[in-house]
CSV table of C-alpha atoms in Angstrom, one decimal:
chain,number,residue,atom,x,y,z
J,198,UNK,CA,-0.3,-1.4,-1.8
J,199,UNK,CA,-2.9,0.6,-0.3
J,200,UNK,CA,-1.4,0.0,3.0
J,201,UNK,CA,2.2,0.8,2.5
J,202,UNK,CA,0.7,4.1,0.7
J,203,UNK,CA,-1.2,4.8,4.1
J,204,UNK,CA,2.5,4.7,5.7
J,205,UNK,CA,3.9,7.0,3.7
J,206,UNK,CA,0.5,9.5,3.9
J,207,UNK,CA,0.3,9.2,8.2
J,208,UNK,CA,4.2,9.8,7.8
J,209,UNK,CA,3.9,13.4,6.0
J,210,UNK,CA,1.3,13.6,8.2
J,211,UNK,CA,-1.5,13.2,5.8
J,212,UNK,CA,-4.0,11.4,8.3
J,213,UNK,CA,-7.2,11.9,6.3
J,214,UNK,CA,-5.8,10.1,3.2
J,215,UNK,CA,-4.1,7.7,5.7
J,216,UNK,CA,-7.7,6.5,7.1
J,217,UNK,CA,-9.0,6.4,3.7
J,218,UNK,CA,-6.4,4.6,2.6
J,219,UNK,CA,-6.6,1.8,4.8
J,220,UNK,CA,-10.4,2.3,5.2
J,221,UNK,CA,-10.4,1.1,1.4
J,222,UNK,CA,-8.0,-1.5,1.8
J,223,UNK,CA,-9.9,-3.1,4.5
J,224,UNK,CA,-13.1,-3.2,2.5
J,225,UNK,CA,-11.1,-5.1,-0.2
J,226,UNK,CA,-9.7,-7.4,2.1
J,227,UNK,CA,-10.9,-7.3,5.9
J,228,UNK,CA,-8.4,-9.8,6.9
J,229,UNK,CA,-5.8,-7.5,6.3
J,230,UNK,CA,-3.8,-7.7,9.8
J,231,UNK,CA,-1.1,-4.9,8.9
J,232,UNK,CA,-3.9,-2.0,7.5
J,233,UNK,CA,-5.9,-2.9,10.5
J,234,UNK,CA,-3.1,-2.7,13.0
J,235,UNK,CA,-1.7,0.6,11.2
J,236,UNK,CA,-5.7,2.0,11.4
J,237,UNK,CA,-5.3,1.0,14.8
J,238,UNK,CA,-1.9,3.5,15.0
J,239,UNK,CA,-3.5,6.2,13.5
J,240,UNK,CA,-6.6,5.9,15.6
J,241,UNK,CA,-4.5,5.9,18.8
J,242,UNK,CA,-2.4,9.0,17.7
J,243,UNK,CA,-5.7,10.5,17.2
J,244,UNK,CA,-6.9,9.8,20.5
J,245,UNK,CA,-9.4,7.6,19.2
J,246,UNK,CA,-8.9,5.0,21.7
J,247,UNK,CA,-11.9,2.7,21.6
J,248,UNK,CA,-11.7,2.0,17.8
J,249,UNK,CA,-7.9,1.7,17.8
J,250,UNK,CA,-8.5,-1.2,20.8
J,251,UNK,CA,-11.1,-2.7,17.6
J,252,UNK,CA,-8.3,-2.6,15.3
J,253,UNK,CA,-5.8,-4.2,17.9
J,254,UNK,CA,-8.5,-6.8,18.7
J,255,UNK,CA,-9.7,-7.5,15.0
J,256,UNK,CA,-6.0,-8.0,13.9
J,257,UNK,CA,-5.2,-10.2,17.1
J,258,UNK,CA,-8.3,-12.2,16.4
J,259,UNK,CA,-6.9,-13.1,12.8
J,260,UNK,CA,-3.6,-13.3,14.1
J,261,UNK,CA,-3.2,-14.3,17.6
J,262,UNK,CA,0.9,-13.5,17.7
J,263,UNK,CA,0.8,-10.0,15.7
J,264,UNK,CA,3.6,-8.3,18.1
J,265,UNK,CA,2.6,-5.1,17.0
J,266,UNK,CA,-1.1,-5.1,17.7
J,267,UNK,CA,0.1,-6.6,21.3
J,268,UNK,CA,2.3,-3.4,21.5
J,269,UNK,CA,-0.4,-0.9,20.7
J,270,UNK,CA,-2.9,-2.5,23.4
């Protein structure tokens, strides 16, 4: 929930409760491949580039075949 929330925030372009959002949701659940790869998004639109390349390298650690953390490397 918190992650499709963070969606809708980054999409009225509401960054700050974005990154909280998913920030939250990964401290509940750190597996979580799609808050870590939309973090990632965020990050890179940011121009935070090194943390976004975490993201994209945490969620392709937990799943090797995530086509959308491939696609933000």
């Amino acid at each position: 929930a918190l992650e499709r929330r963070a969606r809708v925030y980054q999409e009225i372009d509401q960054v700050e409760k974005a990154t909280a959002d998913l920030d939250r949701a990964l401290t509940i659940e750190p597996k979580h491949v799609a808050s870590l790869t939309t973090r990632a998004l965020i990050r890179l639109n940011q121009g935070q580039t090194d943390p976004a390349i975490a993201d994209c390298e945490a969620a392709l650690a937990l799943d090797p075949k995530d086509g959308f953390a491939h696609a933000l490397l």
